[in-house]
Tab-separated table of C-alpha atoms and ligand atoms in Angstrom:
chain	number	residue	atom	x	y	z
A	933	MET	CA	1.514	27.287	0.373
A	934	LYS	CA	1.536	23.468	0.250
A	935	ARG	CA	2.281	21.925	3.646
A	936	ILE	CA	4.212	18.677	3.339
A	937	LEU	CA	4.646	15.948	5.933
A	938	ILE	CA	8.015	14.228	5.406
A	939	LEU	CA	8.235	10.610	6.571
A	940	GLY	CA	11.868	9.464	6.601
A	941	ALA	CA	13.167	13.026	6.919
A	942	THR	CA	16.758	12.115	7.815
A	943	GLY	CA	17.285	9.719	4.897
A	944	SER	CA	18.649	10.342	1.445
A	945	ILE	CA	15.242	11.237	-0.056
A	946	GLY	CA	14.126	13.108	3.070
A	947	THR	CA	17.272	15.254	2.994
A	948	SER	CA	16.741	16.148	-0.678
A	949	ALA	CA	13.075	16.870	0.060
A	950	CYS	CA	14.048	19.308	2.828
A	951	ASP	CA	16.372	20.982	0.353
A	952	VAL	CA	13.518	21.399	-2.142
A	953	VAL	CA	11.387	23.040	0.577
A	954	ARG	CA	14.345	25.243	1.592
A	955	THR	CA	14.679	26.582	-1.965
A	956	HIS	CA	10.945	27.336	-2.308
A	957	PRO	CA	9.963	28.865	1.045
A	958	SER	CA	6.894	30.620	-0.316
A	959	ASP	CA	5.568	27.552	-2.158
A	960	PHE	CA	6.204	24.794	0.401
A	961	GLY	CA	6.204	24.426	4.163
A	962	ILE	CA	6.829	21.406	6.384
A	963	ALA	CA	3.850	20.128	8.360
A	964	GLY	CA	5.898	17.544	10.254
A	965	LEU	CA	8.959	15.285	10.159
A	966	ALA	CA	9.076	11.590	11.055
A	967	VAL	CA	12.161	9.426	11.566
A	968	ARG	CA	12.908	6.154	13.264
A	969	SER	CA	15.955	6.856	15.415
A	970	ASN	CA	17.968	9.862	14.264
A	971	ARG	CA	16.352	12.256	16.757
A	972	GLU	CA	19.214	14.753	16.839
A	973	LYS	CA	19.203	15.445	13.098
A	974	ALA	CA	15.382	15.437	13.018
A	975	GLU	CA	15.155	17.977	15.847
A	976	ALA	CA	17.595	20.281	14.062
A	977	LEU	CA	15.327	20.108	10.991
A	978	GLY	CA	12.288	20.639	13.204
A	979	ARG	CA	13.812	23.857	14.570
A	980	GLU	CA	14.799	25.039	11.088
A	981	PHE	CA	11.322	24.499	9.611
A	982	SER	CA	9.297	25.130	12.812
A	983	ALA	CA	7.776	21.681	12.399
A	984	PRO	CA	6.862	18.965	14.912
A	985	VAL	CA	9.131	15.900	15.012
A	986	PHE	CA	7.983	12.296	15.459
A	987	CYS	CA	10.482	9.599	16.417
A	988	GLY	CA	10.282	5.820	16.718
A	989	GLU	CA	9.024	2.708	14.942
A	990	ASP	CA	5.417	3.998	14.741
A	991	ALA	CA	6.445	7.651	14.178
A	992	ALA	CA	5.230	7.768	10.577
A	993	ALA	CA	1.694	6.613	11.329
A	994	ARG	CA	1.475	8.948	14.370
A	995	ALA	CA	2.689	11.849	12.260
A	996	VAL	CA	-0.036	11.238	9.646
A	997	ALA	CA	-2.703	11.048	12.357
A	998	GLU	CA	-1.553	14.128	14.271
A	999	THR	CA	-0.604	16.634	11.568
A	1000	ASP	CA	-2.581	18.618	9.071
A	1001	ALA	CA	-0.757	18.234	5.739
A	1002	ASP	CA	-1.670	18.860	2.090
A	1003	LEU	CA	0.754	16.176	0.915
A	1004	VAL	CA	2.546	13.287	2.641
A	1005	LEU	CA	5.995	12.307	1.354
A	1006	VAL	CA	6.496	8.623	2.172
A	1007	SER	CA	10.258	8.005	2.109
A	1008	THR	CA	10.909	5.491	4.860
A	1009	VAL	CA	12.357	2.079	3.990
A	1010	GLY	CA	10.470	-1.153	3.303
A	1011	LEU	CA	7.015	-2.069	4.558
A	1012	SER	CA	7.219	0.634	7.256
A	1013	GLY	CA	5.780	2.907	4.532
A	1014	LEU	CA	2.546	0.930	4.133
A	1015	ALA	CA	0.584	1.873	7.266
A	1016	PRO	CA	1.242	5.627	6.916
A	1017	THR	CA	0.406	5.492	3.188
A	1018	LEU	CA	-2.931	3.835	3.929
A	1019	ALA	CA	-3.537	6.262	6.814
A	1020	ALA	CA	-2.926	9.264	4.533
A	1021	ILE	CA	-5.288	7.802	1.929
A	1022	GLU	CA	-7.928	7.221	4.613
A	1023	LYS	CA	-7.575	10.904	5.627
A	1024	GLY	CA	-7.987	11.949	1.978
A	1025	VAL	CA	-4.449	13.409	1.736
A	1026	ASP	CA	-2.420	12.997	-1.479
A	1027	VAL	CA	0.779	10.945	-1.219
A	1028	ALA	CA	4.176	11.533	-2.866
A	1029	LEU	CA	5.575	8.012	-2.814
A	1030	ALA	CA	9.297	7.211	-2.714
A	1031	THR	CA	9.046	3.971	-0.757
A	1032	LYS	CA	8.594	1.588	-3.657
A	1033	GLU	CA	8.173	-1.427	-1.358
A	1034	VAL	CA	4.667	-0.094	-0.599
A	1035	MET	CA	3.652	-0.709	-4.209
A	1036	VAL	CA	5.687	-3.917	-4.483
A	1037	ALA	CA	3.999	-5.471	-1.459
A	1038	ALA	CA	0.552	-3.941	-1.615
A	1039	GLY	CA	0.062	-2.073	-4.899
A	1040	GLU	CA	-3.326	-3.615	-5.611
A	1041	LEU	CA	-4.736	-2.718	-2.184
A	1042	VAL	CA	-3.186	0.769	-2.066
A	1043	CYS	CA	-4.449	1.703	-5.544
A	1044	ALA	CA	-7.950	0.396	-4.821
A	1045	ARG	CA	-8.142	2.445	-1.602
A	1046	ALA	CA	-6.677	5.568	-3.246
A	1047	GLU	CA	-9.174	5.338	-6.094
A	1048	ALA	CA	-12.080	4.889	-3.695
A	1049	LYS	CA	-11.004	7.995	-1.757
A	1050	GLY	CA	-10.040	10.085	-4.806
A	1051	VAL	CA	-6.479	10.374	-3.459
A	1052	LYS	CA	-3.536	10.841	-5.823
A	1053	ILE	CA	-0.345	8.798	-5.508
A	1054	LEU	CA	2.393	10.922	-7.061
A	1055	PRO	CA	5.645	9.167	-8.036
A	1056	VAL	CA	8.977	10.268	-6.560
A	1057	ASP	CA	11.263	7.561	-7.931
A	1058	SER	CA	13.151	9.164	-10.838
A	1059	GLU	CA	12.034	6.538	-13.376
A	1060	HIS	CA	8.384	6.800	-12.392
A	1061	SER	CA	8.502	10.551	-12.277
A	1062	ALA	CA	9.902	10.431	-15.822
A	1063	ILE	CA	6.974	8.292	-16.990
A	1064	PHE	CA	4.556	10.502	-15.065
A	1065	GLN	CA	5.985	13.584	-16.788
A	1066	CYS	CA	5.739	11.909	-20.207
A	1067	LEU	CA	2.069	11.186	-19.482
A	1068	GLN	CA	1.276	14.805	-18.616
A	1069	SER	CA	-0.006	15.535	-22.075
A	1070	PHE	CA	-3.597	16.214	-22.852
A	1071	GLY	CA	-4.134	13.005	-24.754
A	1072	GLY	CA	-5.461	9.568	-24.001
A	1073	ARG	CA	-8.702	8.916	-22.201
A	1074	GLY	CA	-10.960	11.896	-21.880
A	1075	ALA	CA	-8.898	14.041	-24.210
A	1076	THR	CA	-11.676	14.419	-26.743
A	1077	ALA	CA	-13.690	16.383	-24.216
A	1078	LEU	CA	-10.957	19.017	-24.022
A	1079	PRO	CA	-10.855	22.096	-26.234
A	1080	ASP	CA	-8.241	22.124	-28.988
A	1081	ILE	CA	-5.109	23.391	-27.247
A	1082	GLY	CA	-2.379	23.142	-29.843
A	1083	GLY	CA	-1.571	23.490	-33.500
A	1084	ARG	CA	-2.578	26.490	-35.610
A	1085	GLY	CA	-3.989	29.422	-33.735
A	1086	ALA	CA	-2.558	28.206	-30.449
A	1087	THR	CA	-1.263	31.683	-29.647
A	1088	ALA	CA	-4.837	32.851	-29.203
A	1089	LEU	CA	-5.395	30.206	-26.525
A	1090	PRO	CA	-4.909	30.711	-22.792
A	1091	ASP	CA	-1.681	29.459	-21.192
A	1092	ILE	CA	-2.098	25.735	-20.554
A	1093	GLY	CA	1.270	24.786	-19.086
A	1094	GLY	CA	3.129	25.532	-15.901
A	1095	ARG	CA	1.296	27.625	-13.346
A	1096	GLY	CA	-2.378	27.918	-14.114
A	1097	ALA	CA	-2.599	24.360	-15.420
A	1098	THR	CA	-4.581	23.400	-12.339
A	1099	ALA	CA	-7.605	25.006	-13.933
A	1100	LEU	CA	-7.683	22.286	-16.609
A	1101	PRO	CA	-9.569	19.045	-16.067
A	1102	ASP	CA	-7.454	16.117	-14.916
A	1103	VAL	CA	-7.248	13.585	-17.774
A	1104	GLY	CA	-5.499	11.016	-15.608
A	1105	TRP	CA	-2.347	9.005	-16.055
A	1106	ARG	CA	-3.476	5.538	-14.999
A	1107	GLY	CA	-4.617	2.934	-17.471
A	1108	ARG	CA	-4.300	5.167	-20.515
A	1109	ARG	CA	-5.287	3.234	-23.623
A	1110	ASP	CA	-2.851	5.105	-25.857
A	1111	VAL	CA	0.167	3.687	-23.979
A	1112	SER	CA	1.637	0.557	-25.530
A	1113	ARG	CA	4.781	0.127	-23.409
A	1114	LEU	CA	6.682	1.632	-20.505
A	1115	ILE	CA	10.471	1.479	-20.699
A	1116	LEU	CA	12.384	1.831	-17.438
A	1117	THR	CA	16.037	2.767	-17.682
A	1118	ALA	CA	18.577	1.160	-15.349
A	1119	SER	CA	22.062	2.458	-14.642
A	1120	GLY	CA	23.258	-1.144	-14.418
A	1121	GLY	CA	24.849	-0.557	-11.011
A	1122	PRO	CA	28.472	-1.203	-10.015
A	1123	PHE	CA	28.712	-4.708	-11.581
A	1124	LEU	CA	27.459	-3.954	-15.057
A	1125	ASP	CA	30.774	-4.860	-16.682
A	1126	GLY	CA	32.115	-7.366	-14.207
A	1127	PRO	CA	33.245	-9.323	-12.362
A	1128	ASP	CA	31.799	-12.383	-14.119
A	1129	ASP	CA	31.659	-14.282	-10.845
A	1130	LEU	CA	29.575	-12.173	-8.475
A	1131	SER	CA	29.695	-14.607	-5.545
A	1132	SER	CA	32.661	-12.919	-3.858
A	1133	VAL	CA	31.295	-9.357	-4.081
A	1134	THR	CA	31.699	-7.568	-0.728
A	1135	PRO	CA	29.192	-5.209	0.973
A	1136	GLU	CA	31.617	-2.301	0.361
A	1137	GLN	CA	31.611	-3.026	-3.390
A	1138	ALA	CA	27.813	-3.416	-3.513
A	1139	LEU	CA	27.336	-0.132	-1.637
A	1140	ASN	CA	29.448	1.782	-4.144
A	1141	HIS	CA	26.848	2.917	-6.712
A	1142	PRO	CA	28.408	4.708	-9.690
A	1143	ARG	CA	25.666	7.339	-10.190
A	1144	TRP	CA	23.346	7.811	-7.218
A	1145	LYS	CA	24.021	8.414	-3.503
A	1146	MET	CA	21.209	6.511	-1.767
A	1147	GLY	CA	20.417	4.624	1.429
A	1148	PRO	CA	22.089	1.183	1.880
A	1149	LYS	CA	19.054	-1.027	1.145
A	1150	VAL	CA	18.182	0.602	-2.195
A	1151	THR	CA	21.877	0.749	-3.166
A	1152	VAL	CA	22.330	-3.009	-2.720
A	1153	ASP	CA	18.989	-3.599	-4.502
A	1154	SER	CA	20.263	-1.501	-7.410
A	1155	SER	CA	23.400	-3.602	-7.683
A	1156	THR	CA	21.403	-6.873	-7.903
A	1157	MET	CA	18.790	-5.228	-10.175
A	1158	MET	CA	16.147	-6.268	-7.636
A	1159	ASN	CA	15.481	-2.538	-7.409
A	1160	LYS	CA	14.656	-2.443	-11.123
A	1161	GLY	CA	12.364	-5.425	-10.644
A	1162	PHE	CA	10.625	-3.545	-7.829
A	1163	GLU	CA	10.280	-0.580	-10.145
A	1164	ILE	CA	8.472	-2.754	-12.690
A	1165	LEU	CA	5.917	-3.568	-9.991
A	1166	GLU	CA	5.763	0.039	-8.857
A	1167	ALA	CA	5.082	1.178	-12.431
A	1168	ARG	CA	2.550	-1.597	-12.896
A	1169	TRP	CA	0.405	-0.143	-10.102
A	1170	LEU	CA	1.146	3.571	-10.410
A	1171	PHE	CA	0.237	3.612	-14.104
A	1172	ASP	CA	-2.064	0.578	-14.265
A	1173	VAL	CA	-0.035	-1.082	-17.033
A	1174	PRO	CA	0.447	-4.889	-16.932
A	1175	ALA	CA	3.996	-5.977	-15.997
A	1176	ASP	CA	4.480	-7.766	-19.328
A	1177	ARG	CA	4.219	-4.376	-21.064
A	1178	ILE	CA	6.987	-2.871	-18.927
A	1179	ASP	CA	10.536	-3.318	-20.212
A	1180	VAL	CA	13.952	-2.483	-18.799
A	1181	VAL	CA	16.872	-1.075	-20.749
A	1182	VAL	CA	20.334	-0.487	-19.291
A	1183	HIS	CA	21.487	3.120	-19.695
A	1184	PRO	CA	24.683	3.667	-17.671
A	1185	GLU	CA	24.762	7.471	-18.079
A	1186	SER	CA	21.456	7.877	-16.117
A	1187	ILE	CA	20.390	10.856	-18.220
A	1188	VAL	CA	17.242	9.385	-19.806
A	1189	HIS	CA	15.159	8.528	-16.742
A	1190	SER	CA	12.523	6.430	-18.526
A	1191	LEU	CA	10.304	6.397	-21.600
A	1192	VAL	CA	6.715	5.859	-22.685
A	1193	GLU	CA	5.915	4.260	-26.019
A	1194	PHE	CA	2.495	5.180	-27.380
A	1195	THR	CA	0.229	3.149	-29.650
A	1196	ASP	CA	0.930	5.422	-32.630
A	1197	GLY	CA	4.654	4.550	-32.509
A	1198	ALA	CA	5.787	7.768	-30.794
A	1199	THR	CA	8.076	7.453	-27.774
A	1200	LEU	CA	8.497	10.189	-25.179
A	1201	ALA	CA	11.400	10.352	-22.728
A	1202	GLN	CA	12.331	12.617	-19.827
A	1203	LEU	CA	15.978	13.667	-19.536
A	1204	SER	CA	17.885	15.549	-16.847
A	1205	PRO	CA	21.201	15.272	-14.982
A	1206	PRO	CA	20.852	12.691	-12.174
A	1207	ASP	CA	19.511	14.668	-9.195
A	1208	MET	CA	16.679	13.335	-7.021
A	1209	ARG	CA	15.580	16.878	-6.208
A	1210	VAL	CA	14.106	17.118	-9.730
A	1211	PRO	CA	11.510	14.330	-9.317
A	1212	ILE	CA	10.897	15.224	-5.648
A	1213	GLN	CA	10.177	18.817	-6.574
A	1214	TYR	CA	7.887	17.777	-9.422
A	1215	ALA	CA	5.859	15.584	-7.039
A	1216	PHE	CA	5.561	18.575	-4.708
A	1217	SER	CA	4.728	21.176	-7.350
A	1218	TRP	CA	2.623	19.048	-9.741
A	1219	PRO	CA	0.871	20.010	-11.929
A	1220	ASP	CA	3.000	23.159	-11.916
A	1221	ARG	CA	6.741	23.417	-12.511
A	1222	LEU	CA	8.822	25.688	-10.327
A	1223	PRO	CA	12.148	27.204	-11.363
A	1224	ALA	CA	15.309	25.947	-9.608
A	1225	GLU	CA	19.027	26.673	-9.913
A	1226	ARG	CA	20.340	23.211	-10.791
A	1227	ALA	CA	22.719	21.618	-13.264
A	1228	ARG	CA	21.239	21.720	-16.748
A	1229	LEU	CA	21.546	19.127	-19.441
A	1230	ASP	CA	24.094	20.151	-22.059
A	1231	LEU	CA	23.564	17.749	-24.938
A	1232	ALA	CA	26.487	19.124	-26.931
A	1233	THR	CA	28.975	18.135	-24.228
A	1234	LEU	CA	27.578	14.623	-23.739
A	1235	SER	CA	29.791	12.330	-25.767
A	1236	SER	CA	27.118	9.636	-26.034
A	1237	LEU	CA	24.022	8.115	-24.512
A	1238	THR	CA	24.161	4.331	-24.591
A	1239	PHE	CA	21.514	1.647	-24.181
A	1240	ARG	CA	21.657	-2.129	-23.973
A	1241	ALA	CA	19.491	-5.052	-22.928
A	1242	PRO	CA	19.860	-6.231	-19.315
A	1243	ASP	CA	21.822	-9.447	-18.764
A	1244	GLU	CA	19.189	-11.604	-17.057
A	1245	ALA	CA	21.608	-14.511	-16.629
A	1246	ARG	CA	23.925	-12.436	-14.406
A	1247	PHE	CA	21.027	-10.542	-12.815
A	1248	PRO	CA	18.224	-13.095	-12.315
A	1249	ALA	CA	16.251	-10.724	-10.051
A	1250	LEU	CA	14.402	-9.280	-13.052
A	1251	ARG	CA	13.006	-12.671	-14.083
A	1252	LEU	CA	12.155	-13.500	-10.473
A	1253	VAL	CA	10.131	-10.304	-10.040
A	1254	LYS	CA	8.267	-10.788	-13.319
A	1255	ASP	CA	7.371	-14.352	-12.267
A	1256	ALA	CA	6.086	-13.098	-8.918
A	1257	ALA	CA	4.082	-10.363	-10.680
A	1258	ARG	CA	2.478	-13.008	-12.904
A	1259	ALA	CA	1.589	-15.113	-9.843
A	1260	GLY	CA	-0.129	-12.020	-8.348
A	1261	GLY	CA	-1.715	-12.057	-4.887
A	1262	THR	CA	0.703	-11.653	-1.994
A	1263	LYS	CA	3.722	-13.278	-3.708
A	1264	THR	CA	5.254	-9.851	-4.300
A	1265	ALA	CA	4.814	-8.973	-0.602
A	1266	VAL	CA	6.791	-12.118	0.241
A	1267	LEU	CA	9.399	-11.089	-2.321
A	1268	SER	CA	9.788	-7.622	-0.820
A	1269	ALA	CA	10.041	-8.890	2.776
A	1270	ALA	CA	12.484	-11.663	1.903
A	1271	ASP	CA	14.661	-9.200	-0.002
A	1272	GLU	CA	14.796	-6.824	2.975
A	1273	VAL	CA	16.066	-9.656	5.199
A	1274	ALA	CA	18.408	-10.966	2.498
A	1275	VAL	CA	20.056	-7.572	2.029
A	1276	ALA	CA	20.471	-7.176	5.810
A	1277	ARG	CA	21.980	-10.678	6.051
A	1278	PHE	CA	24.367	-9.921	3.190
A	1279	LEU	CA	25.459	-6.622	4.776
A	1280	ALA	CA	25.984	-8.469	8.079
A	1281	GLY	CA	28.252	-10.979	6.324
A	1282	GLU	CA	25.892	-13.941	6.895
A	1283	ILE	CA	25.266	-14.804	3.237
A	1284	CYS	CA	27.168	-14.164	0.033
A	1285	TYR	CA	26.085	-11.706	-2.647
A	1286	THR	CA	24.605	-14.239	-5.082
A	1287	ASP	CA	22.651	-15.799	-2.197
A	1288	ILE	CA	20.442	-12.685	-2.046
A	1289	VAL	CA	18.403	-13.654	-5.108
A	1290	ARG	CA	18.578	-17.397	-4.332
A	1291	LEU	CA	17.185	-16.761	-0.861
A	1292	VAL	CA	14.399	-14.508	-2.159
A	1293	GLU	CA	13.403	-17.040	-4.816
A	1294	ALA	CA	13.264	-19.852	-2.247
A	1295	ALA	CA	11.051	-17.750	0.044
A	1296	VAL	CA	8.682	-16.764	-2.792
A	1297	ASP	CA	8.356	-20.432	-3.852
A	1298	ALA	CA	7.723	-21.672	-0.309
A	1299	ALA	CA	5.282	-19.036	0.975
A	1300	PRO	CA	1.530	-19.509	0.537
A	1301	ASP	CA	-0.227	-17.143	-1.901
A	1302	LEU	CA	-3.146	-15.088	-0.556
A	1303	PRO	CA	-5.359	-12.473	-2.234
A	1304	CYS	CA	-3.875	-8.950	-2.017
A	1305	ASP	CA	-7.101	-7.447	-0.680
A	1306	SER	CA	-6.501	-6.793	3.007
A	1307	ILE	CA	-3.763	-5.414	5.199
A	1308	GLU	CA	-3.963	-8.640	7.255
A	1309	ASN	CA	-3.035	-10.762	4.223
A	1310	ILE	CA	-0.154	-8.458	3.321
A	1311	LEU	CA	1.197	-8.489	6.868
A	1312	ALA	CA	0.860	-12.303	6.950
A	1313	ALA	CA	2.776	-12.587	3.667
A	1314	ASP	CA	5.388	-10.148	4.927
A	1315	ALA	CA	5.849	-12.172	8.130
A	1316	ALA	CA	6.083	-15.430	6.152
A	1317	GLY	CA	8.683	-13.912	3.803
A	1318	ARG	CA	10.775	-12.636	6.718
A	1319	LYS	CA	10.626	-15.944	8.598
A	1320	LEU	CA	11.613	-17.976	5.530
A	1321	ALA	CA	14.422	-15.532	4.747
A	1322	LYS	CA	15.819	-15.608	8.287
A	1323	GLU	CA	15.796	-19.421	8.364
A	1324	TRP	CA	17.277	-19.907	4.872
A	1325	ASN	CA	20.702	-21.526	4.619
A	1326	SER	CA	22.747	-21.904	1.448
B	925	LIG	N1	17.693	7.399	-2.169
B	925	LIG	C1	17.240	7.490	-3.389
B	925	LIG	O1	17.824	8.154	-4.255
B	925	LIG	C2	15.969	6.761	-3.753
B	925	LIG	C3	15.502	6.855	-5.080
B	925	LIG	C4	14.294	6.258	-5.381
B	925	LIG	C5	13.553	5.604	-4.411
B	925	LIG	N2	14.036	5.514	-3.147
B	925	LIG	C6	13.239	4.813	-2.143
B	925	LIG	O2	12.933	5.731	-1.103
B	925	LIG	C7	12.895	5.054	0.148
B	925	LIG	C8	13.864	5.742	1.095
B	925	LIG	O3	15.173	5.566	0.590
B	925	LIG	P1	16.429	6.340	1.197
B	925	LIG	O4	17.548	6.038	0.287
B	925	LIG	O5	16.065	7.768	1.460
B	925	LIG	O6	16.615	5.558	2.592
B	925	LIG	P2	17.540	5.951	3.826
B	925	LIG	O7	18.580	6.933	3.424
B	925	LIG	O8	17.965	4.679	4.446
B	925	LIG	O9	16.529	6.725	4.824
B	925	LIG	C9	15.414	6.125	5.399
B	925	LIG	C10	14.646	7.139	6.258
B	925	LIG	O10	13.479	6.499	6.779
B	925	LIG	C11	13.479	6.628	8.204
B	925	LIG	N3	12.773	5.462	8.727
B	925	LIG	C12	13.077	4.150	8.588
B	925	LIG	N4	12.142	3.404	9.197
B	925	LIG	C13	11.231	4.258	9.727
B	925	LIG	C14	10.054	4.112	10.479
B	925	LIG	N5	9.601	2.907	10.842
B	925	LIG	N6	9.352	5.231	10.827
B	925	LIG	C15	9.808	6.459	10.485
B	925	LIG	N7	10.934	6.666	9.774
B	925	LIG	C16	11.629	5.577	9.415
B	925	LIG	C17	14.939	6.714	8.590
B	925	LIG	O11	15.044	7.300	9.877
B	925	LIG	P3	16.417	7.137	10.759
B	925	LIG	O12	17.465	7.946	10.050
B	925	LIG	O13	16.055	7.711	12.066
B	925	LIG	O14	16.717	5.650	10.769
B	925	LIG	C18	15.433	7.624	7.471
B	925	LIG	O15	15.040	8.971	7.755
B	925	LIG	C19	13.261	3.590	-0.147
B	925	LIG	O16	12.100	2.828	-0.274
B	925	LIG	C20	13.971	3.652	-1.493
B	925	LIG	O17	13.807	2.478	-2.252
B	925	LIG	C21	15.222	6.092	-2.803
């Protein structure tokens, strides 16, 4: 049984993660649950799963230090995920990562530490899980050392998929040379087709995502497409692919969760009905797949799957993130921190909707750039981003 520590247990991802554990009681157990303030709900979960509960601002880091887990699910919000992610890596425990801000702010540092410790960072975000699943083929770097596993005569070969796959050597999914492009799909959010003037959008409208039920911060980020920008950065570090080889395509039906284009011209995609339990479960069960009673994709009843280029004039967040990625260093940590404050200020009615990206851009331009090689530099960039964002006036 794999024992999982769930950080952010009362949130949208945490709730789905508990459901995945509930449906696979002999495969998964809960080593601990950490939340910030929702003690009542956390204690009910603690009783259900016979797991210790940690509450408070530093609950996640304490939970990592004090529990014995095989896997840590990081699903808190914002930079609060960084310290526990680094602590899990330091302990040599694999991480299932939902909190994309960890990679946005500190991807370079986190990946360097994980590599040094031999720790795996498994994606939970649906787009990144899709790419991860597309990369689970025995190709790319190291593949030549593997025995021939397909084609003619394959029936004589041992079972190489599903359960039992753990016996095969890990060929890796980072920095594969046979990948030419990653393509992230975006639902387009609630303002895909209007209004033209986004300045009078209200918090209620921005929080009304057409496809996914998520926490408030990620829902507003999805509506501005800042979330998709963050996902470019997340993919850049999770898969070690430069940001200029990561594209975004708008796909309102949210059935194709992302794609990988290979150097030979083949493109692989992962499809499923939108349900976060699918990628969460895959991060928990990887490299195996476990059966689950969930909605299945019925291609015959889908009237169409549509794709279009994102409108970067209406959604300038994508360009802003790519610019920050090019600048490197701690600029993306500033971006992430400033966005967190900007979204909170918008939800509090202090700034208008279109100010979110303007504020973030101003903070990124004004903050100093430092190398992304120490937690001190990331925390300094985060503090600078927050200060600039709090002081910004339109
Ligand atoms: N929701 C999705 O479908 C989705 C999809 C992809 C990626 N993500 C990413 O996953 C992360 C979580 O999103 P969400 O939608 O699940 O957020 P959410 O619903 O707002 O839940 C956040 C959870 O984190 C806890 N938390 C916040 N700060 C904490 C701290 N300092 N220490 C311990 N726990 C803390 C909260 O506890 P309290 O309840 O006590 O405040 C809550 O349990 C975000 O980074 C988001 O971008 C979400």
